[in-house]
């Protein structure tokens, strides 16, 4: 087992990465005085891991309740959030309870938001079971639910007490979901770590296989990158914004198609290619850099084109609702080299819209 630390002073917490981790023991370390816990999971993950998680927690003296949600991005809604709240209230859980998020990014985001708001805030632990959640969404305290007009529009920054990433849960992950997680992995290399990007290129043929050693290296490196970024900029006032590469365009794709039509990672991949092509047009990166990015995403079986029925004006309309709009300007994260990136807010809507039209 490897351990990283997200250094946020009194709100610091560990990330445990390894195989066959003891959920109960690690949760007890994170929640030494807690008795009542509620596992929040979904209809796909619960049959696979709920019994193991519950018995492990009960072995450590926790009183365990459960809340099982429908699976999918389309259920990351106020209704699902209220289902968690109703379960907590019905169980008579007080402010000394804790929530356990057992699932992927959707479960983690909703559970975190429920924890942030139930009785003005209770503890929670992330147990991510997808690659995307392990390398990205479970770390950093971003919690949210979707609104019909925009992704993650209702949420809070609220840090967990621990993240427990058991690599063995990836054994049951469908290839499509593993590919989606690789979008966030590749993103990390593009924005901040050129050597990591090169490592991914060298291991591209093994990325979709269940190579435990490789996956553990990837999860550790991505969590290390994100932990350091979050420690420097918890609330996305500076460097943390770089983690949004591909997300402004990607969120627009998700909203256009309907949340859940494409997996989040698939939309981020297509959005990353758009950002790379904008960066090439501005002279920040070369055509060869764009080819390398597209090639790696393609080898990970991710889309490198956005839906052809989506126009430049569709993008602009939807990106105007993005959380990252500041003072009326859409903020774009663009690569300035493979391993470097920056935020730009001076690109005109007409310029971006016309460029998007040339990509259709």
PDB file of C-alpha atoms in Angstrom, residues 30-214:
ATOM      1  CA  UNK A  30     -10.088   8.470   9.412  1.00  0.00           C
ATOM      2  CA  UNK A  31     -13.184   8.444  11.653  1.00  0.00           C
ATOM      3  CA  UNK A  32     -11.919   7.456  15.133  1.00  0.00           C
ATOM      4  CA  UNK A  33     -15.005   8.621  17.071  1.00  0.00           C
ATOM      5  CA  UNK A  34     -17.715   7.881  14.538  1.00  0.00           C
ATOM      6  CA  UNK A  35     -20.324   5.158  15.066  1.00  0.00           C
ATOM      7  CA  UNK A  36     -23.030   5.716  12.437  1.00  0.00           C
ATOM      8  CA  UNK A  37     -22.035   5.485   8.776  1.00  0.00           C
ATOM      9  CA  UNK A  38     -24.078   5.347   5.611  1.00  0.00           C
ATOM     10  CA  UNK A  39     -22.645   3.711   2.506  1.00  0.00           C
ATOM     11  CA  UNK A  40     -23.871   5.455  -0.633  1.00  0.00           C
ATOM     12  CA  UNK A  41     -23.482   3.340  -3.763  1.00  0.00           C
ATOM     13  CA  UNK A  42     -25.346   2.528  -6.962  1.00  0.00           C
ATOM     14  CA  UNK A  43     -27.135  -0.405  -8.555  1.00  0.00           C
ATOM     15  CA  UNK A  44     -24.040  -1.453 -10.518  1.00  0.00           C
ATOM     16  CA  UNK A  45     -21.398  -1.263  -7.780  1.00  0.00           C
ATOM     17  CA  UNK A  46     -23.482  -2.419  -4.794  1.00  0.00           C
ATOM     18  CA  UNK A  47     -23.837  -6.054  -5.963  1.00  0.00           C
ATOM     19  CA  UNK A  48     -20.054  -6.226  -6.424  1.00  0.00           C
ATOM     20  CA  UNK A  49     -18.628  -4.523  -3.338  1.00  0.00           C
ATOM     21  CA  UNK A  50     -21.349  -3.506  -0.863  1.00  0.00           C
ATOM     22  CA  UNK A  51     -21.236  -6.679   1.259  1.00  0.00           C
ATOM     23  CA  UNK A  52     -17.440  -6.563   1.534  1.00  0.00           C
ATOM     24  CA  UNK A  53     -17.524  -2.881   2.486  1.00  0.00           C
ATOM     25  CA  UNK A  54     -20.341  -3.295   5.013  1.00  0.00           C
ATOM     26  CA  UNK A  55     -18.782  -6.300   6.784  1.00  0.00           C
ATOM     27  CA  UNK A  56     -15.387  -4.600   6.911  1.00  0.00           C
ATOM     28  CA  UNK A  57     -16.952  -1.526   8.518  1.00  0.00           C
ATOM     29  CA  UNK A  58     -19.002  -3.602  10.961  1.00  0.00           C
ATOM     30  CA  UNK A  59     -15.839  -5.455  12.014  1.00  0.00           C
ATOM     31  CA  UNK A  60     -14.524  -2.065  13.179  1.00  0.00           C
ATOM     32  CA  UNK A  61     -17.629  -1.340  15.257  1.00  0.00           C
ATOM     33  CA  UNK A  62     -19.487   0.914  12.828  1.00  0.00           C
ATOM     34  CA  UNK A  63     -23.285   0.832  12.661  1.00  0.00           C
ATOM     35  CA  UNK A  64     -23.924   0.689   8.913  1.00  0.00           C
ATOM     36  CA  UNK A  65     -26.880   1.887   6.845  1.00  0.00           C
ATOM     37  CA  UNK A  66     -27.035   2.010   3.055  1.00  0.00           C
ATOM     38  CA  UNK A  67     -28.458   4.151   0.276  1.00  0.00           C
ATOM     39  CA  UNK A  68     -28.410   2.656  -3.222  1.00  0.00           C
ATOM     40  CA  UNK A  69     -28.907   5.050  -6.133  1.00  0.00           C
ATOM     41  CA  UNK A  70     -29.600   4.448  -9.833  1.00  0.00           C
ATOM     42  CA  UNK A  71     -26.409   4.297 -11.910  1.00  0.00           C
ATOM     43  CA  UNK A  72     -25.370   6.974 -14.379  1.00  0.00           C
ATOM     44  CA  UNK A  73     -24.633  10.656 -14.952  1.00  0.00           C
ATOM     45  CA  UNK A  74     -28.292  11.236 -15.812  1.00  0.00           C
ATOM     46  CA  UNK A  75     -29.115  10.503 -12.147  1.00  0.00           C
ATOM     47  CA  UNK A  76     -26.690  13.087 -10.728  1.00  0.00           C
ATOM     48  CA  UNK A  77     -29.700  15.179  -9.830  1.00  0.00           C
ATOM     49  CA  UNK A  78     -31.588  16.929  -7.067  1.00  0.00           C
ATOM     50  CA  UNK A  79     -33.838  13.848  -6.832  1.00  0.00           C
ATOM     51  CA  UNK A  80     -30.890  11.533  -6.101  1.00  0.00           C
ATOM     52  CA  UNK A  81     -29.478  14.059  -3.641  1.00  0.00           C
ATOM     53  CA  UNK A  82     -32.838  14.111  -1.854  1.00  0.00           C
ATOM     54  CA  UNK A  83     -32.834  10.299  -1.775  1.00  0.00           C
ATOM     55  CA  UNK A  84     -29.589  10.426   0.223  1.00  0.00           C
ATOM     56  CA  UNK A  85     -30.991  13.105   2.530  1.00  0.00           C
ATOM     57  CA  UNK A  86     -34.181  11.132   3.130  1.00  0.00           C
ATOM     58  CA  UNK A  87     -32.172   8.005   3.943  1.00  0.00           C
ATOM     59  CA  UNK A  88     -30.056   9.921   6.483  1.00  0.00           C
ATOM     60  CA  UNK A  89     -33.061  11.517   8.164  1.00  0.00           C
ATOM     61  CA  UNK A  90     -35.008   8.233   8.192  1.00  0.00           C
ATOM     62  CA  UNK A  91     -32.052   6.533   9.890  1.00  0.00           C
ATOM     63  CA  UNK A  92     -32.004   9.315  12.532  1.00  0.00           C
ATOM     64  CA  UNK A  93     -28.344  10.026  11.803  1.00  0.00           C
ATOM     65  CA  UNK A  94     -26.933  13.052  13.615  1.00  0.00           C
ATOM     66  CA  UNK A  95     -24.037  15.409  13.006  1.00  0.00           C
ATOM     67  CA  UNK A  96     -21.568  12.814  14.259  1.00  0.00           C
ATOM     68  CA  UNK A  97     -22.349  10.400  11.415  1.00  0.00           C
ATOM     69  CA  UNK A  98     -20.287   9.899   8.268  1.00  0.00           C
ATOM     70  CA  UNK A  99     -20.992   9.012   4.662  1.00  0.00           C
ATOM     71  CA  UNK A 100     -18.985   6.482   2.649  1.00  0.00           C
ATOM     72  CA  UNK A 101     -18.974   7.021  -1.122  1.00  0.00           C
ATOM     73  CA  UNK A 102     -18.601   3.595  -2.738  1.00  0.00           C
ATOM     74  CA  UNK A 103     -18.585   4.020  -6.502  1.00  0.00           C
ATOM     75  CA  UNK A 104     -17.398   6.177  -9.351  1.00  0.00           C
ATOM     76  CA  UNK A 105     -17.341   9.916  -9.876  1.00  0.00           C
ATOM     77  CA  UNK A 106     -21.112  10.399  -9.854  1.00  0.00           C
ATOM     78  CA  UNK A 107     -21.522   8.610  -6.515  1.00  0.00           C
ATOM     79  CA  UNK A 108     -18.519  10.447  -5.076  1.00  0.00           C
ATOM     80  CA  UNK A 109     -19.689  13.884  -6.183  1.00  0.00           C
ATOM     81  CA  UNK A 110     -23.233  13.395  -4.873  1.00  0.00           C
ATOM     82  CA  UNK A 111     -22.137  11.805  -1.598  1.00  0.00           C
ATOM     83  CA  UNK A 112     -19.669  14.616  -0.984  1.00  0.00           C
ATOM     84  CA  UNK A 113     -22.333  17.245  -1.627  1.00  0.00           C
ATOM     85  CA  UNK A 114     -24.754  15.445   0.676  1.00  0.00           C
ATOM     86  CA  UNK A 115     -22.050  15.345   3.370  1.00  0.00           C
ATOM     87  CA  UNK A 116     -21.327  19.045   2.883  1.00  0.00           C
ATOM     88  CA  UNK A 117     -24.964  19.982   3.425  1.00  0.00           C
ATOM     89  CA  UNK A 118     -26.516  17.407   5.772  1.00  0.00           C
ATOM     90  CA  UNK A 119     -27.006  19.196   9.107  1.00  0.00           C
ATOM     91  CA  UNK A 120     -24.512  21.818   7.846  1.00  0.00           C
ATOM     92  CA  UNK A 121     -21.757  19.301   7.244  1.00  0.00           C
ATOM     93  CA  UNK A 122     -20.748  15.779   8.267  1.00  0.00           C
ATOM     94  CA  UNK A 123     -17.651  13.698   7.544  1.00  0.00           C
ATOM     95  CA  UNK A 124     -17.245  11.480   4.499  1.00  0.00           C
ATOM     96  CA  UNK A 125     -14.756   9.050   2.972  1.00  0.00           C
ATOM     97  CA  UNK A 126     -14.233   8.371  -0.713  1.00  0.00           C
ATOM     98  CA  UNK A 127     -13.866   4.743  -1.878  1.00  0.00           C
ATOM     99  CA  UNK A 128     -13.573   5.195  -5.664  1.00  0.00           C
ATOM    100  CA  UNK A 129     -14.205   2.121  -7.814  1.00  0.00           C
ATOM    101  CA  UNK A 130     -13.502   3.575 -11.272  1.00  0.00           C
ATOM    102  CA  UNK A 131     -10.237   4.771 -12.762  1.00  0.00           C
ATOM    103  CA  UNK A 132     -11.645   8.240 -13.395  1.00  0.00           C
ATOM    104  CA  UNK A 133     -12.718   8.612  -9.773  1.00  0.00           C
ATOM    105  CA  UNK A 134      -9.387   7.296  -8.453  1.00  0.00           C
ATOM    106  CA  UNK A 135      -7.199   9.629 -10.507  1.00  0.00           C
ATOM    107  CA  UNK A 136      -9.367  12.713 -10.431  1.00  0.00           C
ATOM    108  CA  UNK A 137     -12.803  13.244  -8.925  1.00  0.00           C
ATOM    109  CA  UNK A 138     -12.284  11.596  -5.510  1.00  0.00           C
ATOM    110  CA  UNK A 139      -9.341  13.884  -4.691  1.00  0.00           C
ATOM    111  CA  UNK A 140      -9.676  17.592  -4.018  1.00  0.00           C
ATOM    112  CA  UNK A 141     -13.073  18.114  -2.431  1.00  0.00           C
ATOM    113  CA  UNK A 142     -15.136  19.177  -5.433  1.00  0.00           C
ATOM    114  CA  UNK A 143     -18.689  17.988  -4.782  1.00  0.00           C
ATOM    115  CA  UNK A 144     -21.766  18.660  -6.883  1.00  0.00           C
ATOM    116  CA  UNK A 145     -24.953  17.660  -8.618  1.00  0.00           C
ATOM    117  CA  UNK A 146     -26.010  18.663 -12.122  1.00  0.00           C
ATOM    118  CA  UNK A 147     -28.674  21.131 -13.213  1.00  0.00           C
ATOM    119  CA  UNK A 148     -30.499  20.573 -16.529  1.00  0.00           C
ATOM    120  CA  UNK A 149     -28.757  23.684 -17.869  1.00  0.00           C
ATOM    121  CA  UNK A 150     -25.240  22.798 -16.767  1.00  0.00           C
ATOM    122  CA  UNK A 151     -22.942  20.215 -15.241  1.00  0.00           C
ATOM    123  CA  UNK A 152     -21.941  20.526 -11.559  1.00  0.00           C
ATOM    124  CA  UNK A 153     -23.748  23.850 -11.214  1.00  0.00           C
ATOM    125  CA  UNK A 154     -24.906  23.064  -7.654  1.00  0.00           C
ATOM    126  CA  UNK A 155     -22.080  22.100  -5.324  1.00  0.00           C
ATOM    127  CA  UNK A 156     -19.449  22.907  -2.733  1.00  0.00           C
ATOM    128  CA  UNK A 157     -15.757  22.538  -1.990  1.00  0.00           C
ATOM    129  CA  UNK A 158     -15.756  20.003   0.841  1.00  0.00           C
ATOM    130  CA  UNK A 159     -12.811  17.730   1.593  1.00  0.00           C
ATOM    131  CA  UNK A 160     -13.145  14.042   2.547  1.00  0.00           C
ATOM    132  CA  UNK A 161     -11.469  12.503   5.590  1.00  0.00           C
ATOM    133  CA  UNK A 162      -9.692   9.923   3.413  1.00  0.00           C
ATOM    134  CA  UNK A 163      -9.565   8.450  -0.084  1.00  0.00           C
ATOM    135  CA  UNK A 164      -9.231   4.654  -0.332  1.00  0.00           C
ATOM    136  CA  UNK A 165      -8.273   3.535  -3.855  1.00  0.00           C
ATOM    137  CA  UNK A 166      -8.308  -0.255  -4.100  1.00  0.00           C
ATOM    138  CA  UNK A 167      -6.837  -1.121  -7.506  1.00  0.00           C
ATOM    139  CA  UNK A 168      -8.590  -4.502  -7.474  1.00  0.00           C
ATOM    140  CA  UNK A 169     -11.973  -2.836  -7.957  1.00  0.00           C
ATOM    141  CA  UNK A 170     -10.811  -1.938 -11.468  1.00  0.00           C
ATOM    142  CA  UNK A 171     -10.965  -5.648 -12.384  1.00  0.00           C
ATOM    143  CA  UNK A 172     -14.731  -5.363 -12.817  1.00  0.00           C
ATOM    144  CA  UNK A 173     -14.568  -2.058 -14.706  1.00  0.00           C
ATOM    145  CA  UNK A 174     -15.813  -2.309 -18.317  1.00  0.00           C
ATOM    146  CA  UNK A 175     -13.261  -1.285 -20.948  1.00  0.00           C
ATOM    147  CA  UNK A 176     -15.368   1.748 -21.920  1.00  0.00           C
ATOM    148  CA  UNK A 177     -15.175   3.028 -18.321  1.00  0.00           C
ATOM    149  CA  UNK A 178     -11.445   2.326 -18.145  1.00  0.00           C
ATOM    150  CA  UNK A 179     -10.970   4.352 -21.332  1.00  0.00           C
ATOM    151  CA  UNK A 180     -12.982   7.202 -19.811  1.00  0.00           C
ATOM    152  CA  UNK A 181     -10.644   7.257 -16.822  1.00  0.00           C
ATOM    153  CA  UNK A 182      -7.617   7.392 -19.097  1.00  0.00           C
ATOM    154  CA  UNK A 183      -8.837  10.746 -20.438  1.00  0.00           C
ATOM    155  CA  UNK A 184      -8.103  12.317 -17.043  1.00  0.00           C
ATOM    156  CA  UNK A 185      -4.801  10.412 -16.825  1.00  0.00           C
ATOM    157  CA  UNK A 186      -3.632  11.714 -20.207  1.00  0.00           C
ATOM    158  CA  UNK A 187      -4.845  15.199 -19.272  1.00  0.00           C
ATOM    159  CA  UNK A 188      -2.499  15.218 -16.264  1.00  0.00           C
ATOM    160  CA  UNK A 189       0.473  14.564 -18.524  1.00  0.00           C
ATOM    161  CA  UNK A 190      -0.522  17.261 -20.999  1.00  0.00           C
ATOM    162  CA  UNK A 191      -1.036  20.044 -18.469  1.00  0.00           C
ATOM    163  CA  UNK A 192       1.830  19.606 -16.053  1.00  0.00           C
ATOM    164  CA  UNK A 193       4.077  16.560 -16.577  1.00  0.00           C
ATOM    165  CA  UNK A 194       5.621  15.926 -19.982  1.00  0.00           C
ATOM    166  CA  UNK A 195       7.653  12.976 -18.673  1.00  0.00           C
ATOM    167  CA  UNK A 196       4.459  11.298 -17.472  1.00  0.00           C
ATOM    168  CA  UNK A 197       2.901  11.867 -20.908  1.00  0.00           C
ATOM    169  CA  UNK A 198       5.942  10.200 -22.491  1.00  0.00           C
ATOM    170  CA  UNK A 199       5.602   7.288 -20.027  1.00  0.00           C
ATOM    171  CA  UNK A 200       1.979   6.863 -21.120  1.00  0.00           C
ATOM    172  CA  UNK A 201       3.015   6.893 -24.784  1.00  0.00           C
ATOM    173  CA  UNK A 202       5.620   4.207 -24.100  1.00  0.00           C
ATOM    174  CA  UNK A 203       3.016   2.062 -22.329  1.00  0.00           C
ATOM    175  CA  UNK A 204       0.086   2.882 -24.613  1.00  0.00           C
ATOM    176  CA  UNK A 205      -0.438  -0.729 -25.686  1.00  0.00           C
ATOM    177  CA  UNK A 206      -0.877  -1.809 -22.053  1.00  0.00           C
ATOM    178  CA  UNK A 207      -3.137   1.010 -20.867  1.00  0.00           C
ATOM    179  CA  UNK A 208      -6.380  -0.914 -21.333  1.00  0.00           C
ATOM    180  CA  UNK A 209      -5.100  -4.213 -19.949  1.00  0.00           C
ATOM    181  CA  UNK A 210      -5.447  -5.040 -16.254  1.00  0.00           C
ATOM    182  CA  UNK A 211      -1.780  -4.585 -15.406  1.00  0.00           C
ATOM    183  CA  UNK A 212      -1.904  -4.015 -11.637  1.00  0.00           C
ATOM    184  CA  UNK A 213       1.609  -2.593 -11.407  1.00  0.00           C
ATOM    185  CA  UNK A 214       1.016  -0.141 -14.270  1.00  0.00           C
TER     186      UNK A 214
END
